[in-house]
Tab-separated table of C-alpha atoms in Angstrom:
chain	number	residue	atom	x	y	z
A	1	MET	CA	94.751	-90.566	-52.397
A	2	ARG	CA	96.459	-87.899	-50.025
A	3	VAL	CA	95.516	-84.643	-50.209
A	4	ALA	CA	96.867	-82.055	-47.908
A	5	SER	CA	94.310	-81.030	-44.951
A	6	TYR	CA	94.313	-77.460	-46.162
A	7	VAL	CA	91.673	-77.282	-49.051
A	8	LEU	CA	91.137	-73.599	-49.584
A	9	ALA	CA	87.997	-72.523	-50.985
A	10	LEU	CA	88.761	-70.023	-54.052
A	11	SER	CA	85.291	-67.609	-53.939
A	12	LEU	CA	87.173	-64.193	-54.082
A	13	ALA	CA	86.591	-61.328	-51.387
A	14	LEU	CA	86.499	-57.903	-53.101
A	15	PRO	CA	88.582	-56.331	-52.545
A	16	GLY	CA	91.042	-59.025	-51.922
A	17	ALA	CA	94.969	-58.835	-51.446
A	18	ALA	CA	97.421	-58.881	-54.084
A	19	ILE	CA	97.835	-62.520	-54.652
A	20	GLY	CA	100.380	-63.866	-57.705
A	21	GLU	CA	98.264	-65.022	-60.798
A	22	SER	CA	98.168	-68.561	-61.862
A	23	SER	CA	101.175	-69.535	-64.363
A	24	ALA	CA	98.443	-71.064	-66.925
A	25	ARG	CA	98.138	-70.128	-70.085
A	26	GLY	CA	95.312	-67.911	-71.352
A	27	THR	CA	93.479	-67.917	-74.865
A	28	ALA	CA	90.428	-65.997	-76.207
A	29	LEU	CA	87.075	-67.239	-74.850
A	30	SER	CA	85.468	-66.612	-78.184
A	31	ALA	CA	88.084	-69.542	-79.432
A	32	MET	CA	86.621	-72.420	-77.495
A	33	PRO	CA	82.964	-74.221	-78.476
A	34	GLY	CA	80.355	-72.887	-75.892
A	35	GLY	CA	82.865	-70.237	-74.418
A	36	GLU	CA	80.254	-67.490	-74.359
A	37	ALA	CA	78.375	-69.782	-71.974
A	38	ILE	CA	80.974	-69.075	-69.106
A	39	GLY	CA	81.017	-66.173	-67.057
A	40	ARG	CA	81.737	-64.420	-64.050
A	41	LEU	CA	79.338	-64.240	-60.792
A	42	MET	CA	79.042	-61.404	-58.691
A	43	MET	CA	78.131	-62.283	-55.167
A	44	SER	CA	76.311	-59.588	-53.331
A	45	GLY	CA	78.899	-57.210	-54.820
A	46	LYS	CA	81.387	-58.621	-52.376
A	47	SER	CA	82.844	-61.898	-53.813
A	48	MET	CA	83.311	-63.441	-57.210
A	49	CYS	CA	83.152	-67.049	-58.624
A	50	THR	CA	83.021	-68.372	-61.945
A	51	GLY	CA	79.757	-69.732	-63.768
A	52	ALA	CA	78.825	-71.600	-66.939
A	53	MET	CA	75.546	-72.158	-68.545
A	54	VAL	CA	73.925	-75.608	-68.998
A	55	GLU	CA	70.566	-74.392	-70.076
A	56	PRO	CA	69.656	-71.122	-71.580
A	57	ASP	CA	68.331	-70.117	-67.672
A	58	LEU	CA	70.680	-72.491	-65.719
A	59	VAL	CA	74.012	-71.702	-64.351
A	60	VAL	CA	76.532	-74.448	-62.795
A	61	THR	CA	78.740	-73.394	-60.110
A	62	ALA	CA	80.457	-74.257	-56.662
A	63	ALA	CA	77.659	-74.614	-54.032
A	64	HIS	CA	80.518	-72.929	-51.462
A	65	CYS	CA	79.938	-69.947	-53.624
A	66	LEU	CA	76.150	-69.313	-52.334
A	67	TYR	CA	77.671	-68.340	-48.868
A	68	ASP	CA	78.918	-64.902	-47.743
A	69	THR	CA	83.092	-65.313	-47.388
A	70	ARG	CA	82.840	-63.382	-44.092
A	71	THR	CA	79.618	-64.434	-42.432
A	72	GLY	CA	79.234	-67.799	-43.892
A	73	LYS	CA	75.408	-66.827	-44.333
A	74	ARG	CA	73.718	-68.123	-47.249
A	75	LEU	CA	73.233	-65.340	-49.699
A	76	LYS	CA	69.690	-64.257	-51.330
A	77	PRO	CA	69.441	-65.600	-54.620
A	78	GLU	CA	68.829	-62.009	-56.192
A	79	LYS	CA	71.909	-60.572	-54.736
A	80	ILE	CA	73.581	-62.884	-57.408
A	81	LYS	CA	74.150	-61.675	-60.846
A	82	PHE	CA	75.913	-63.787	-63.748
A	83	GLU	CA	77.954	-62.060	-66.538
A	84	ALA	CA	78.154	-64.185	-69.410
A	85	GLY	CA	80.892	-64.261	-71.807
A	86	LEU	CA	82.588	-61.394	-69.838
A	87	LYS	CA	85.678	-60.051	-71.864
A	88	SER	CA	87.542	-56.759	-71.348
A	89	GLY	CA	84.802	-56.145	-68.758
A	90	LYS	CA	82.155	-56.194	-71.200
A	91	ALA	CA	79.570	-59.239	-70.931
A	92	SER	CA	77.343	-60.334	-74.058
A	93	ALA	CA	74.567	-60.469	-71.426
A	94	THR	CA	73.863	-60.036	-67.639
A	95	ARG	CA	71.114	-61.756	-65.742
A	96	HIS	CA	70.130	-61.879	-61.931
A	97	VAL	CA	69.524	-65.118	-60.137
A	98	VAL	CA	65.966	-65.843	-58.860
A	99	SER	CA	66.802	-69.292	-57.198
A	100	ALA	CA	69.784	-71.321	-56.361
A	101	THR	CA	69.898	-75.101	-55.334
A	102	GLN	CA	72.874	-76.748	-53.881
A	103	HIS	CA	73.665	-80.504	-54.280
A	104	PRO	CA	71.568	-82.170	-51.598
A	105	GLN	CA	74.783	-83.558	-49.759
A	106	TYR	CA	76.483	-80.431	-49.651
A	107	ARG	CA	77.100	-78.922	-45.918
A	108	HIS	CA	78.931	-75.295	-46.038
A	109	ASN	CA	82.110	-75.105	-43.684
A	110	ARG	CA	82.625	-71.510	-42.688
A	111	LYS	CA	86.440	-72.101	-42.182
A	112	GLY	CA	86.923	-71.672	-45.670
A	113	GLN	CA	87.350	-75.281	-46.472
A	114	ALA	CA	85.356	-76.851	-49.414
A	115	GLN	CA	83.757	-80.129	-48.982
A	116	MET	CA	84.816	-82.306	-51.334
A	117	GLY	CA	82.588	-84.244	-53.438
A	118	TYR	CA	79.379	-82.562	-53.365
A	119	ASP	CA	80.370	-78.317	-53.925
A	120	LEU	CA	77.967	-78.176	-56.889
A	121	ALA	CA	74.822	-75.823	-57.371
A	122	LEU	CA	72.743	-74.835	-59.813
A	123	LEU	CA	71.241	-71.278	-60.398
A	124	LYS	CA	68.198	-70.205	-62.197
A	125	LEU	CA	68.404	-66.852	-64.130
A	126	ASN	CA	65.425	-64.237	-64.240
A	127	LYS	CA	65.667	-64.465	-68.477
A	128	PRO	CA	66.928	-67.193	-70.297
A	129	ILE	CA	70.225	-66.076	-72.519
A	130	HIS	CA	69.707	-67.297	-75.801
A	131	MET	CA	72.922	-68.310	-77.824
A	132	GLU	CA	74.196	-70.751	-80.147
A	133	GLN	CA	75.517	-73.158	-77.632
A	134	THR	CA	75.600	-73.969	-73.984
A	135	LEU	CA	77.915	-76.491	-72.623
A	136	GLN	CA	77.310	-80.075	-72.696
A	137	ILE	CA	77.266	-82.230	-69.857
A	138	SER	CA	78.174	-85.818	-70.538
A	139	SER	CA	75.327	-88.496	-69.164
A	140	ALA	CA	77.688	-91.050	-68.381
A	141	SER	CA	81.792	-90.343	-69.433
A	142	ARG	CA	83.367	-89.570	-65.595
A	143	PRO	CA	87.127	-88.323	-65.823
A	144	GLU	CA	89.571	-90.752	-64.622
A	145	LYS	CA	93.122	-90.648	-63.676
A	146	GLY	CA	95.420	-89.152	-66.768
A	147	ASP	CA	92.494	-87.808	-68.680
A	148	MET	CA	93.248	-84.492	-70.110
A	149	LEU	CA	91.295	-81.217	-69.166
A	150	GLY	CA	91.300	-77.574	-69.505
A	151	VAL	CA	89.575	-74.970	-67.124
A	152	VAL	CA	88.068	-71.599	-67.864
A	153	SER	CA	88.029	-69.235	-64.852
A	154	TYR	CA	87.976	-65.465	-63.982
A	155	THR	CA	90.500	-64.879	-61.046
A	156	ILE	CA	91.816	-62.314	-58.849
A	157	GLY	CA	94.503	-61.092	-61.500
A	158	HIS	CA	91.732	-61.583	-64.306
A	159	LYS	CA	88.557	-60.490	-63.122
A	160	ASN	CA	87.613	-58.735	-66.435
A	161	ASP	CA	88.847	-61.592	-68.602
A	162	PRO	CA	88.952	-65.299	-68.544
A	163	ARG	CA	92.050	-67.502	-68.028
A	164	PHE	CA	92.020	-71.294	-70.055
A	165	ALA	CA	94.303	-73.278	-68.214
A	166	TYR	CA	95.325	-76.034	-70.599
A	167	PRO	CA	96.683	-78.819	-70.940
A	168	CYS	CA	96.010	-80.048	-67.352
A	169	GLN	CA	94.810	-83.720	-66.254
A	170	VAL	CA	93.454	-85.575	-63.685
A	171	LEU	CA	95.758	-87.056	-61.221
A	172	ALA	CA	93.561	-88.972	-58.783
A	173	ARG	CA	89.880	-89.403	-58.256
A	174	LYS	CA	88.188	-90.822	-54.981
A	175	GLY	CA	84.299	-91.029	-55.442
A	176	GLU	CA	82.992	-87.972	-57.040
A	177	THR	CA	86.081	-85.619	-55.974
A	178	LEU	CA	88.738	-85.190	-58.604
A	179	VAL	CA	92.545	-83.871	-58.158
A	180	MET	CA	93.977	-81.910	-61.161
A	181	SER	CA	97.148	-80.478	-62.179
A	182	CYS	CA	95.021	-77.394	-63.360
A	183	GLN	CA	96.672	-74.326	-61.821
A	184	VAL	CA	93.960	-71.870	-60.396
A	185	ASN	CA	93.348	-68.983	-58.184
A	186	PHE	CA	90.857	-66.994	-56.229
A	187	GLY	CA	87.780	-66.419	-58.215
A	188	ALA	CA	87.794	-69.857	-60.125
A	189	SER	CA	85.392	-71.399	-57.637
A	190	GLY	CA	82.962	-72.804	-59.805
A	191	ALA	CA	84.873	-72.714	-63.171
A	192	PRO	CA	84.047	-75.413	-65.490
A	193	VAL	CA	86.556	-78.343	-65.957
A	194	LEU	CA	86.170	-79.289	-69.529
A	195	ALA	CA	87.218	-82.803	-71.068
A	196	MET	CA	89.628	-82.033	-74.107
A	197	GLN	CA	90.232	-85.262	-75.794
A	198	ASN	CA	89.635	-87.483	-79.107
A	199	GLY	CA	89.372	-84.244	-81.089
A	200	ARG	CA	85.936	-84.012	-79.980
A	201	GLU	CA	84.230	-80.826	-78.623
A	202	PRO	CA	84.792	-80.021	-75.180
A	203	PHE	CA	82.073	-80.989	-72.728
A	204	LEU	CA	81.650	-80.393	-69.004
A	205	VAL	CA	83.010	-83.076	-66.577
A	206	SER	CA	83.583	-80.954	-63.178
A	207	VAL	CA	83.701	-77.582	-61.510
A	208	ILE	CA	86.553	-76.290	-59.595
A	209	SER	CA	86.094	-76.064	-55.593
A	210	ALA	CA	89.574	-75.361	-54.359
A	211	LYS	CA	93.101	-75.704	-54.274
A	212	ALA	CA	95.212	-77.642	-52.047
A	213	ALA	CA	98.805	-79.762	-52.265
A	214	MET	CA	99.197	-83.320	-52.645
A	215	GLY	CA	102.747	-84.439	-52.469
A	216	GLY	CA	104.009	-81.393	-52.177
A	217	ARG	CA	102.829	-80.304	-55.527
A	218	LYS	CA	99.964	-77.436	-55.988
A	219	VAL	CA	96.740	-78.911	-57.224
A	220	SER	CA	93.042	-78.392	-58.067
A	221	VAL	CA	90.110	-80.020	-56.725
A	222	GLY	CA	86.713	-80.347	-58.088
A	223	THR	CA	83.490	-81.965	-57.907
A	224	ALA	CA	82.783	-84.653	-61.003
A	225	LEU	CA	79.478	-83.450	-62.719
A	226	THR	CA	77.070	-85.769	-64.872
A	227	SER	CA	73.922	-85.167	-66.198
A	228	ASN	CA	72.452	-87.522	-63.248
A	229	THR	CA	74.202	-85.276	-60.655
A	230	LEU	CA	72.583	-82.213	-62.365
A	231	LYS	CA	69.150	-84.152	-62.328
A	232	GLN	CA	69.845	-84.688	-58.314
A	233	ILE	CA	70.285	-80.783	-57.817
A	234	MET	CA	67.112	-80.254	-59.988
A	235	ALA	CA	65.029	-82.372	-58.148
A	236	GLU	CA	65.792	-80.201	-54.774
A	237	GLY	CA	64.842	-77.196	-56.010
């Protein structure tokens, strides 16, 4: 797997420069099982990422979202706000974060490059959000080359409404790093990557870290996620 050296993290500093929106198709968040569990993360009011609830009081996102995009310093958890199911600028529920735990092997790079393979973090909310369904994480299945995927994210062009990039697929895998054809943009850091196959309800298999290029083709990069990975992060909390 040969990925271009510029692997650009996708947390969005606000306000941002005008950048072209992803060409991926969008669809209603309510049309997806567990869609209301996906939301926008506001980081100290200065930057934006995407997150997904895996428990009523736990949100998974990218670890690099925990750091100030300008200074590289770790943000205080209470400065992070999660807006669940945000549509047309209105959230179904809003919560603040009380603690944030990153993958034990993640090391932050201040140059804006994502650390491939470990860019995961778990956020604990100040109060649970009770809804019918949170996103399910597979206990064993890991996406492999050719598997079909979908990505739900808030981006620079769609800050108040999510975009659903589908269909896309795994182009390559090395360890816990996935290279995917899913088209993403700034703000998509931490966006859930969903397995979309075999007529089953989608389940969470990765989160978006960055965009890059492979063989002259624009790609997205994510970290594979299983329930065991989640337990590893929780053990650090």
